[in-house]
Coordinates of C-alpha atoms and ligand atoms in Angstrom, one line a residue:
X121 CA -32.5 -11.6 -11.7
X122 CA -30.9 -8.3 -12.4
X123 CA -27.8 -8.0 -14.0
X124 CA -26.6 -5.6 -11.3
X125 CA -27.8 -4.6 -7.8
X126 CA -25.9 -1.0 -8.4
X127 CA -25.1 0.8 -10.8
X128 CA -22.8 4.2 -10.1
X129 CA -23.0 6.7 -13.5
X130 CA -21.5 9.6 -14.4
X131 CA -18.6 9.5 -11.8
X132 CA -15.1 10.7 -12.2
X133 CA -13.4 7.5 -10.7
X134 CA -9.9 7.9 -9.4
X135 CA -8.0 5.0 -7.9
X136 CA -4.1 5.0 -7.0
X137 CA -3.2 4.5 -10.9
X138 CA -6.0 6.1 -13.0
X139 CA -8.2 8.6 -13.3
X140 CA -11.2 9.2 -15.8
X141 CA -15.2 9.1 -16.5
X142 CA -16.1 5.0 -15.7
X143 CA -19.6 3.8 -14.7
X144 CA -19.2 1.2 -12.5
X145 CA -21.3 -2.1 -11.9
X146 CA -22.0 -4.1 -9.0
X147 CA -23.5 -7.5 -8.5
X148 CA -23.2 -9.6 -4.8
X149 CA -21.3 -7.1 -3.3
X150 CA -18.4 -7.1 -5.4
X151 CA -17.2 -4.5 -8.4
X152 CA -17.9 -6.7 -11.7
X153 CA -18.0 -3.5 -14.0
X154 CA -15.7 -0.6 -15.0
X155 CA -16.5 0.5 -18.1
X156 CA -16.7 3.4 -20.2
X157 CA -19.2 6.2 -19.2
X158 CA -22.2 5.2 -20.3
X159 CA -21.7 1.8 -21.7
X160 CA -24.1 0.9 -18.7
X161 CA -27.1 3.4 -19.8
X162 CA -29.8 1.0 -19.5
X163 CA -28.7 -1.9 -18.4
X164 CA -30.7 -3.6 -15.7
X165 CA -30.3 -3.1 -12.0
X166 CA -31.9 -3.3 -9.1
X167 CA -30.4 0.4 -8.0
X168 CA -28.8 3.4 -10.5
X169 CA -26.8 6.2 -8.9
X170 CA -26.0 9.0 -10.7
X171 CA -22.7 10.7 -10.1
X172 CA -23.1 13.5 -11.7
X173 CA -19.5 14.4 -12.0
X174 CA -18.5 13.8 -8.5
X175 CA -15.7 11.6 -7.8
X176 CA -16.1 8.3 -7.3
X177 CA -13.3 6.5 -5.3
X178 CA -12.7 3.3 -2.8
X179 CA -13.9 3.8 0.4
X180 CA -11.5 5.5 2.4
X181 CA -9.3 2.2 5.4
X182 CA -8.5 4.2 8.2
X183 CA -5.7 2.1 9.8
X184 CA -5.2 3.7 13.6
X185 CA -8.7 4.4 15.4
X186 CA -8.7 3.5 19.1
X187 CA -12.3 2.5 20.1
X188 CA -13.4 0.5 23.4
X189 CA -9.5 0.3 25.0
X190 CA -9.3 -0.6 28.7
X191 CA -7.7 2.7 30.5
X192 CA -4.2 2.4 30.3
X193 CA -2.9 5.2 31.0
X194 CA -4.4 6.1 34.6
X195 CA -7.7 8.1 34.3
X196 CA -9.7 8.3 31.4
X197 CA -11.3 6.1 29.0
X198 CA -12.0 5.8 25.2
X199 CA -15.6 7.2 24.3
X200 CA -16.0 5.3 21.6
X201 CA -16.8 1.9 21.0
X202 CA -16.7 -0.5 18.0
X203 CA -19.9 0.7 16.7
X204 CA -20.1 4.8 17.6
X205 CA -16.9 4.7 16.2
X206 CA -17.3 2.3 12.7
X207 CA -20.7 4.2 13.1
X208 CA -18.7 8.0 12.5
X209 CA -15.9 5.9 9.8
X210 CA -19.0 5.5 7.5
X211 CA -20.3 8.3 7.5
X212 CA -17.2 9.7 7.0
X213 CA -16.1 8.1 3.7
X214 CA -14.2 5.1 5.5
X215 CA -15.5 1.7 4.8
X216 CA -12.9 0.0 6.4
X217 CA -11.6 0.2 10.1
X218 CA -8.5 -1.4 11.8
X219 CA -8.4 -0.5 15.5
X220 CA -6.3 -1.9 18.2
X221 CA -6.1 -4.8 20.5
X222 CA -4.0 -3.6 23.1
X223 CA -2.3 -6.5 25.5
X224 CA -1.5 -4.6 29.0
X225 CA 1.9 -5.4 30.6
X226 CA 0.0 -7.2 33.5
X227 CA -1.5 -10.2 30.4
X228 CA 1.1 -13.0 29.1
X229 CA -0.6 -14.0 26.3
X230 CA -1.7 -11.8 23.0
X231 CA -4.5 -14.4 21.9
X232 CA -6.5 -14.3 25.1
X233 CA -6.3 -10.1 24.4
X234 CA -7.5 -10.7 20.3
X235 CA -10.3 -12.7 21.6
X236 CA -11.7 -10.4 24.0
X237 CA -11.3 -7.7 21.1
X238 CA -13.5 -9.8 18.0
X239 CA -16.3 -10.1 21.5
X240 CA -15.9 -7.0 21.7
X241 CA -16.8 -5.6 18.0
X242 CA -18.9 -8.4 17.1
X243 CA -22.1 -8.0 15.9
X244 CA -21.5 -4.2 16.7
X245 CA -19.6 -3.1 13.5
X246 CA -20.7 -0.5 10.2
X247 CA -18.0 -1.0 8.5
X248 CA -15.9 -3.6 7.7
X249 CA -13.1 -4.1 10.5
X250 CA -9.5 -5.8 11.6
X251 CA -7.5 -5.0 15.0
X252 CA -3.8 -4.8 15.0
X253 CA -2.2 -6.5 18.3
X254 CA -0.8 -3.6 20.7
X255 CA 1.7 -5.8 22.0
X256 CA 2.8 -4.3 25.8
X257 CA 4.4 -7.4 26.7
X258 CA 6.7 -9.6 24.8
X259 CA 7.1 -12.1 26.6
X260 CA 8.1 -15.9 25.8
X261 CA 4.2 -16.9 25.4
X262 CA 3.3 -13.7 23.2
X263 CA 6.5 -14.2 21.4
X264 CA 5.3 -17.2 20.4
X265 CA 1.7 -16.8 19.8
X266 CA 2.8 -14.1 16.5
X267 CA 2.1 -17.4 14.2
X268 CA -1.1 -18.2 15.5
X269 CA -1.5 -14.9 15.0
X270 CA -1.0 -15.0 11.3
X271 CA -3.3 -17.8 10.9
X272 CA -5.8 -15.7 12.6
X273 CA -5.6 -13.9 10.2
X274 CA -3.4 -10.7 11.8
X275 CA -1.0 -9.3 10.1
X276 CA 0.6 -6.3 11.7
X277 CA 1.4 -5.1 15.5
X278 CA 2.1 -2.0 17.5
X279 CA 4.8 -1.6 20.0
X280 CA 5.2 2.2 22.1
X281 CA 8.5 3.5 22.8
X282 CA 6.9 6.0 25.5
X283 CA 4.3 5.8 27.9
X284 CA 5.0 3.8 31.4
X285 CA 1.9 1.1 30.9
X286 CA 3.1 0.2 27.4
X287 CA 6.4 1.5 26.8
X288 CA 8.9 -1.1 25.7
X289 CA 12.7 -0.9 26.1
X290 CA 15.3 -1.2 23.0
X291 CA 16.0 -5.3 23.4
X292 CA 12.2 -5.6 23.9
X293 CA 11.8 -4.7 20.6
X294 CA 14.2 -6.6 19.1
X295 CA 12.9 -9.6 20.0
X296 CA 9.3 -8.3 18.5
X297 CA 11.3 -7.2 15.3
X298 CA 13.0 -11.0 15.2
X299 CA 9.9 -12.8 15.5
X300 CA 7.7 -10.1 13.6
X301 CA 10.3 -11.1 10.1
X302 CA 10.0 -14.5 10.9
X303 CA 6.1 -13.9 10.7
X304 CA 6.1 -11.7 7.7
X305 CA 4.3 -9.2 10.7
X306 CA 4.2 -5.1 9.6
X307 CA 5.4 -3.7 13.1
X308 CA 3.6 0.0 13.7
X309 CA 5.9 1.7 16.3
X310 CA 5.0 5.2 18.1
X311 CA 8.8 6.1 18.3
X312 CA 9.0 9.0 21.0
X313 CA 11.9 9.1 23.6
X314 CA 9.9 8.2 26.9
X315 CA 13.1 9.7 29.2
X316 CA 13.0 13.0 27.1
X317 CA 9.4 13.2 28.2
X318 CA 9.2 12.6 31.8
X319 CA 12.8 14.7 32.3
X320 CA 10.8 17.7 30.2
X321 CA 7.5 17.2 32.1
X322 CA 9.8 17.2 35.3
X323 CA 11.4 20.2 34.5
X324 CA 7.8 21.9 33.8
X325 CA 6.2 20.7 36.9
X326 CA 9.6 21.8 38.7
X327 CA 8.5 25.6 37.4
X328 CA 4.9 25.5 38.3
X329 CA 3.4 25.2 34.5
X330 CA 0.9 23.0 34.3
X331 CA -1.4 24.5 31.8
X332 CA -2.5 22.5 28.4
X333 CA -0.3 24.6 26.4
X334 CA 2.8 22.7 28.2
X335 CA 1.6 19.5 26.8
X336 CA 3.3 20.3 23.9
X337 CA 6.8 21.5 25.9
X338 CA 7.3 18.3 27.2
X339 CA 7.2 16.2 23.9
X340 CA 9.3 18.2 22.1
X341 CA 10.5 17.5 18.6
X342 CA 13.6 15.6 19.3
X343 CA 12.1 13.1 21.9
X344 CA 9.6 12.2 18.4
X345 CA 13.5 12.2 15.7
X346 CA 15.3 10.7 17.8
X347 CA 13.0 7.8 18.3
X348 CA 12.4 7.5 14.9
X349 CA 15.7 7.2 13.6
X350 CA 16.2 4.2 16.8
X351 CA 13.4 2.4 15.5
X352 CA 15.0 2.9 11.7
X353 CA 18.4 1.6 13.2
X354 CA 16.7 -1.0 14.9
X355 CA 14.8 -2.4 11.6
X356 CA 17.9 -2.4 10.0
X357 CA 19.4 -4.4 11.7
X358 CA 16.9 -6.7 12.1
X359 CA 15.9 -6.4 8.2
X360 CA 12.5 -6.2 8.5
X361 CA 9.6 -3.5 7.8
X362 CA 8.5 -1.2 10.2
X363 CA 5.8 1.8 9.7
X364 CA 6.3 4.9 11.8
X365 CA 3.4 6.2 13.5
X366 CA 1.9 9.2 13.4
X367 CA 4.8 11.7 12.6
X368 CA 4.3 15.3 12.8
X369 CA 8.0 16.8 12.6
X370 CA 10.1 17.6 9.9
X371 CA 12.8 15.6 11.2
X372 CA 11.6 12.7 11.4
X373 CA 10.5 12.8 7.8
X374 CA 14.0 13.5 6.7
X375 CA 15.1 10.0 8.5
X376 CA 12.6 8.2 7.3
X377 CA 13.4 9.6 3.6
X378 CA 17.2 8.9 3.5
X379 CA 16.5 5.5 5.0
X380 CA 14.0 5.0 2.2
X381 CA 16.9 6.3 -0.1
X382 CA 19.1 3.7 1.1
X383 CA 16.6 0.8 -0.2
X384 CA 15.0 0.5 3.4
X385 CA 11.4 -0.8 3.9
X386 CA 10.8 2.0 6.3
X387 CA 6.7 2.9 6.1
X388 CA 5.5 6.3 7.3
X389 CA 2.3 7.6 8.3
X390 CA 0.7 11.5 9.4
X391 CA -2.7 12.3 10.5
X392 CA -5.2 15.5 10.2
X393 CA -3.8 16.6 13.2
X394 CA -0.1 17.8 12.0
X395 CA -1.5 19.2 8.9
X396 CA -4.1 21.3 10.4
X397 CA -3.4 21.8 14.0
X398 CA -0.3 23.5 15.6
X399 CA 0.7 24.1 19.2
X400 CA -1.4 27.5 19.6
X401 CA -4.5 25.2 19.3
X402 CA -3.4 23.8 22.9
X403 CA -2.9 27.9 24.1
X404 CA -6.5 28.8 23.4
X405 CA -8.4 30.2 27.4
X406 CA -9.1 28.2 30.6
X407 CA -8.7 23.9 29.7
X408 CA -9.9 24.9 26.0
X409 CA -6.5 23.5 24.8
X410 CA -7.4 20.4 26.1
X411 CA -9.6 19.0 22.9
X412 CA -6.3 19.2 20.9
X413 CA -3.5 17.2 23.2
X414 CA -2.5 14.5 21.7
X415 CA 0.7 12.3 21.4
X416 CA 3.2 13.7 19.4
X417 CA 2.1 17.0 19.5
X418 CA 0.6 19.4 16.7
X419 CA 3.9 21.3 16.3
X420 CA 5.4 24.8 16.0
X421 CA 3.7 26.1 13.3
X422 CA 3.3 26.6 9.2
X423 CA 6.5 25.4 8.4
X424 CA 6.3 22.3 10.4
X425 CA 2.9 21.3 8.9
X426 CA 4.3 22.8 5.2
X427 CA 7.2 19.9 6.1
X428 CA 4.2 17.0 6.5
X429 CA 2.5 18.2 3.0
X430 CA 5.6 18.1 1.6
X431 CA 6.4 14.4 2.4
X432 CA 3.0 13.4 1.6
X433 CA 3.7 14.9 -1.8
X434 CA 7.2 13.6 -2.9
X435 CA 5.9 10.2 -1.6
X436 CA 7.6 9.8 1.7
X437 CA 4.6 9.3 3.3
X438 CA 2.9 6.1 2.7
X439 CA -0.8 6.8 4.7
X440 CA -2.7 9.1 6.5
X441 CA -4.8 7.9 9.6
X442 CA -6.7 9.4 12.1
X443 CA -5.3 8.2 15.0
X444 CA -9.0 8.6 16.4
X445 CA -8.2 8.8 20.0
X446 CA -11.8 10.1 21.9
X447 CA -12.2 11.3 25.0
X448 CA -15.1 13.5 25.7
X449 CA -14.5 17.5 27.1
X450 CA -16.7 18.0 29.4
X451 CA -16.6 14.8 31.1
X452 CA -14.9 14.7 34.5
X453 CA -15.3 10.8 35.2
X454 CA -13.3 9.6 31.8
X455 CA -12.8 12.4 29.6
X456 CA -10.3 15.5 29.4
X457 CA -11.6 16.9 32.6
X458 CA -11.0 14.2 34.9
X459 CA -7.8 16.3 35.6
X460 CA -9.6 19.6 37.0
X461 CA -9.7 20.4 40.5
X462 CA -9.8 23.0 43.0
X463 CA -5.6 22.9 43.2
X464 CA -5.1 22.8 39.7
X465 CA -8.3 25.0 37.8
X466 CA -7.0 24.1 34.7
X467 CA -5.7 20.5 35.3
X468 CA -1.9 19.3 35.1
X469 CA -0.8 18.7 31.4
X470 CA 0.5 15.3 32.1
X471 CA -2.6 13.8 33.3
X472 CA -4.7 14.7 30.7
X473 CA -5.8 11.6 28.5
X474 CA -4.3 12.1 25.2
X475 CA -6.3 12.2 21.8
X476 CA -8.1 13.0 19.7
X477 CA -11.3 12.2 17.7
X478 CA -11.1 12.0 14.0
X479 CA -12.1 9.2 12.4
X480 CA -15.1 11.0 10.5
X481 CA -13.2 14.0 9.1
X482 CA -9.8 12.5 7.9
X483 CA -11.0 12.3 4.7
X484 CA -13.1 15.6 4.0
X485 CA -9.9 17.8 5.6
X486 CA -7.7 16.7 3.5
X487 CA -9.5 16.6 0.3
X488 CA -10.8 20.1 0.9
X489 CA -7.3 21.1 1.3
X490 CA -6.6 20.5 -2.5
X491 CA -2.9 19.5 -1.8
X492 CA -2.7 16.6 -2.8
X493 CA -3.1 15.1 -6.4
X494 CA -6.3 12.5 -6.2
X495 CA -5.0 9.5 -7.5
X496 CA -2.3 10.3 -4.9
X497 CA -5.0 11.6 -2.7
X498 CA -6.6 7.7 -2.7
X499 CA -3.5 6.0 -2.4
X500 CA -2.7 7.7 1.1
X501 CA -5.9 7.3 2.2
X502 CA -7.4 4.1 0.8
X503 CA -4.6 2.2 -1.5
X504 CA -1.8 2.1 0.3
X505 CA -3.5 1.6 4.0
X506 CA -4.6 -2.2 2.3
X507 CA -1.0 -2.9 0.6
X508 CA 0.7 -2.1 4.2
X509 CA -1.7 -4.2 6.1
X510 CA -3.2 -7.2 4.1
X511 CA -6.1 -6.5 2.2
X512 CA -5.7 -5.1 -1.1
X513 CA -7.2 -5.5 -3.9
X514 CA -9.8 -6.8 -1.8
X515 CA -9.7 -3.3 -0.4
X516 CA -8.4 -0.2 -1.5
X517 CA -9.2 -0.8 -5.1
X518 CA -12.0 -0.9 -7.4
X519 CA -10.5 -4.4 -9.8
X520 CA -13.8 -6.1 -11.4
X521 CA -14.3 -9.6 -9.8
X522 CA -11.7 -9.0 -6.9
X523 CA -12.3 -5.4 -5.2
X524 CA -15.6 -5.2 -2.8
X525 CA -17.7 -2.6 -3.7
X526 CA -16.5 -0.1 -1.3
X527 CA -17.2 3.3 -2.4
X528 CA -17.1 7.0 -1.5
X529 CA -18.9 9.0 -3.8
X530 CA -18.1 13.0 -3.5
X531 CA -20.3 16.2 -4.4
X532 CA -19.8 17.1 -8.0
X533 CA -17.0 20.2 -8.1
X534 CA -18.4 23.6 -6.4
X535 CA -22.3 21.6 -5.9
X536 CA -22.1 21.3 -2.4
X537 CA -23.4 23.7 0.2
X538 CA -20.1 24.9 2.0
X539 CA -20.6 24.5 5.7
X540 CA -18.9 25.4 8.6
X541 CA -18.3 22.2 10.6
X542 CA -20.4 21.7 14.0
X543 CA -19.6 18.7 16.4
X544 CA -23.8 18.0 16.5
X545 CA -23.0 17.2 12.5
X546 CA -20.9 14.4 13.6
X547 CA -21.5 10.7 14.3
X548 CA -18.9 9.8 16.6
X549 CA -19.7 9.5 20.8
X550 CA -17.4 12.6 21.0
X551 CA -18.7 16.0 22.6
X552 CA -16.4 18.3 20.2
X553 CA -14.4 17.9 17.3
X554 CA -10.7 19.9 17.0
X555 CA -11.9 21.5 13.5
X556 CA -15.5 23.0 14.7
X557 CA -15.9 26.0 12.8
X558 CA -13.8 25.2 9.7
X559 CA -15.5 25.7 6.4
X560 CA -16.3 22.5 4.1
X561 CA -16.5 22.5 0.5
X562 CA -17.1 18.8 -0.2
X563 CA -18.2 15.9 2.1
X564 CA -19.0 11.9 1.2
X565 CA -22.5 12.4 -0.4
X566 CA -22.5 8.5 -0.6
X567 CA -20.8 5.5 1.2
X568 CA -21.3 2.4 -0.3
X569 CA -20.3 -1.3 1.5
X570 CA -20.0 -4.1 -0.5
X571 CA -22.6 -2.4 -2.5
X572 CA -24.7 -1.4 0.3
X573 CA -25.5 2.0 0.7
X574 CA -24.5 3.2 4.3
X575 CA -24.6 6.7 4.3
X576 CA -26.8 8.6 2.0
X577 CA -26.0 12.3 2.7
X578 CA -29.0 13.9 1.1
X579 CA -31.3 11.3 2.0
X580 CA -31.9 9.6 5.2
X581 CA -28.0 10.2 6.0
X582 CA -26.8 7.1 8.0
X583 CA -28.6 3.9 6.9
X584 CA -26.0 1.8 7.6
X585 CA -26.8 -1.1 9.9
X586 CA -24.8 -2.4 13.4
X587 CA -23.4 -5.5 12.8
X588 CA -23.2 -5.2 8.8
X589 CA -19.3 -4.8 9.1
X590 CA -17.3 -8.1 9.0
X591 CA -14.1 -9.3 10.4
X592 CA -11.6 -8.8 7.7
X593 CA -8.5 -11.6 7.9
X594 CA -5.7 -9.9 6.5
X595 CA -2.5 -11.3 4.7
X596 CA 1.1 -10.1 4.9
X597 CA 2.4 -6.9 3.7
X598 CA 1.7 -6.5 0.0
X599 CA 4.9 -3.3 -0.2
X600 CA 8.4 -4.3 0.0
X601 CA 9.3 -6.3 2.7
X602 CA 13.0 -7.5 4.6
X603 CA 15.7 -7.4 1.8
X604 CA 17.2 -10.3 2.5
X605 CA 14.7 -12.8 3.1
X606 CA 15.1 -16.1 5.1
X607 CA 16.1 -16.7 8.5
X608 CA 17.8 -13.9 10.3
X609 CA 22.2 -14.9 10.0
X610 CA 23.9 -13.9 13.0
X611 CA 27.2 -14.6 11.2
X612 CA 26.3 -11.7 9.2
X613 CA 27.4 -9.2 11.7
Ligands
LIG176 C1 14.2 -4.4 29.2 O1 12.9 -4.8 29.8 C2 12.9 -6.1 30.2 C3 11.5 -6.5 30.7 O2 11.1 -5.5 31.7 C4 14.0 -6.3 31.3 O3 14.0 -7.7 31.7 C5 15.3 -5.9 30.7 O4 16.3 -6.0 31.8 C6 15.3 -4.5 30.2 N1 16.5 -4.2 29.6 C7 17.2 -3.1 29.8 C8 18.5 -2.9 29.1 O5 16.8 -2.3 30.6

């Protein structure tokens, strides 16, 4: 029998802490090997990859990717399922998925809801996969599923603050918060002021303006802030972690940094979107704008995305995600234009279904933007996503006899054709993609699974199989959790 089934030579490997020239050598799907470069040269295996210089890092965990969600928000529903959209995460660099199990307001129980979701991505999978539970319902019997929950092996939740099928009001989600601390449960919360919203959209509608463009009127900055600093308040006083989804203003990231200056587990994550994408992309002709609404919006301009970059550099951030959220264009029965009709040529802004897909470019967009340092660079993307939610150093690390031999191998430095992205390139069940036409200078050349070779860029591209992804059972929280620990003391206050 071969010593190894893979070995990867001649790689730059970066993980959150280091950074240098490793081989690396796998055996039954783990990482048994980092070693010096070329302390492998000969050894036997069943497979040799040669790096060539590229970098060589753990397969990107993208932690917010909506795939196969019942249509909650009127028309319009997600185009992809758990395997078109695991199917575009590989071949995009991400080896690891977590998506959502979303409990309607209309369902008691958050188990029935986490059962329908595993039938759901069963047997279907690429990569490996967990769901988070979107609860829209606390009540008594979901409040008291959380730890079955846990023994399930689900570690973290969502709540919305916005949005009429999901929304949940302030004593809601303190009794999510309570139980969630008692669970040792991570709590994801979009925080976006729901009256703010419908008063703005009110206002709009009042005026006649209905185009895309006003998508981004209505959700205006402070409706995102002032949320966010709630939901900081609120985890304070319930002392226990929250992470903020999502966040696109500058505002926001200044709460969420002077509550992590005070001590407090607050956890922050941005997407593609607020980095790349401002509010003119919803002003482009006719419904064009469409493809880029999404929930917050892209914002002002430059200095709103220079404000994201700079809390992803000083460390205020703790992840990027996609937030894949797909609806087809040109789809009038459950994509974006469901909305168009004779009255209203280019739809009403508030009916469009919010999202948008990026589960296959998070990775390459922000590595080719050459802002971040890489070890940091892996730690946003890869690292920290499996600290926050459970899984690391099975994931999100490359530790000999514990990490799985997830990989993302990159071009070597200036090697790669540049490209200018087309959507016919991508993987995902999606008819566009919000960065068509920008130019690529590095892409995943190989995705590797617990040693598997899924996508093989040069070569036959995806050779990943459905159903090769497993069910990942997470633990708690590996970052700093409540400060005081114990039960919750009312006599404290
Ligand atoms: C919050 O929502 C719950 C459930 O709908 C409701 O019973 C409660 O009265 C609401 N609280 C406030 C302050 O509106």
């Amino acid at each position: 029998m071969a010593r190894f089934d893979l070995i990867i030579s001649n790689g730059v490997v970066i993980t959150a802490e280091d950074l240098g020239q490793y081989d690396i050598g796998i055996k039954d799907g783990k990482i048994v090997k980092v070693v010096a470069k070329g302390s492998l040269k000969g050894a036997e295996s069943k497979r040799v990859i040669d790096a060539q210089g590229g970098y060589v890092m753990p397969g990107g965990v993208d932690a917010h990717v909506h795939l196969e969600e019942p249509p909650l928000f009127g028309k319009g529903s997600t185009a992809d399922n758990f395997e078109t959209g695991t199917r575009s995460a590989v071949c995009g660099g991400t080896t690891t998925v977590i998506a959502f199990a979303p409990q309607p307001k209309t369902e008691d129980s958050l188990l029935d809801v986490l059962k329908e979701t595993h039938l759901k991505a069963k047997d279907n999978c690429y990569s490996d996969y967990s769901f988070h539970l979107l609860v829209g319902n606390p009540s008594e019997k979901a409040l008291g599923e959380f730890a079955t929950l846990r023994e399930e092996g689900i570690s973290s939740l969502k709540i919305y603050m916005t949005y009429e099928a999901l929304r949940l009001n302030d004593s809601q989600i303190l009794d999510v918060l309570l139980e969630a601390r008692k669970q040792g449960i991570t709590t994801m919360v979009h925080t976006e002021n729901d009256d703010i919203i419908n008063w703005m959209t009110k206002q709009l509608e009042n005026r006649k303006l209905f185009d895309p463009k006003y998508h981004a009127t209505s959700h205006p900055a402070v409706a995102e802030f002032e949320a966010a600093y709630r939901a900081i308040c609120l985890s304070e006083f319930i002392d226990v972690p929250i992470l903020i989804v999502h966040v696109s203003s500058p505002v926001a990231v200044k709460h969420i940094r002077e509550a992590q200056s005070r001590g407090l587990p607050i956890y922050a994550e941005t997407c593609p979107q607020y980095l790349f994408l401002t509010k003119k992309d919803l002003d482009k002709p006719g419904f064009e704008g469409a493809k880029c609404i999404c929930s917050p919006p892209p914002r002002d301009g430059p200095e709103d995305q220079e404000g994201i970059w700079i809390g992803l550099i000083d460390g205020t951030f703790t992840v990027i995600s996609s937030d894949h959220c797909p609806f087809r264009f040109d789809d009038s029965v459950n994509g974006k234009k469901t909305v168009l009709n004779e009255e209203y040529p280019n739809g009403r802004f508030k009916y469009i279904p919010n999202g948008c897909p990026g589960v296959e470019t998070r990775l390459s967009l922000t590595l080719n933007a050459d802002r971040l340092e890489l070890k940091r660079f892996v730690e946003l993307t890869s690292t920290n996503v499996a600290k926050l939610y459970g899984l690391h150093p099975q994931k999100g690390a490359l530790v000999p006899e514990v990490s799985d031999a997830d990989i993302v191998i990159w071009y070597p430095p200036g090697e790669m054709e540049e490209f200018e992205l087309d959507n016919s390139m991508l993987h995902h069940n999606v008819d566009y993609s919000p960065y068509e036409g920008r130019k690529f200078a590095q892409w995943p050349r190989f995705t590797i699974i617990r040693g598997e070779v899924v996508w093989d860029r040069d070569g036959e591209g995806l050779v990943g199989k459905k159903g090769f992804g497993k069910f990942l059972k997470r633990a708690s929280s590996s970052l700093a959790g409540s400060r005081q620990g114990g039960e919750w003391d009312i006599n404290e206050f």
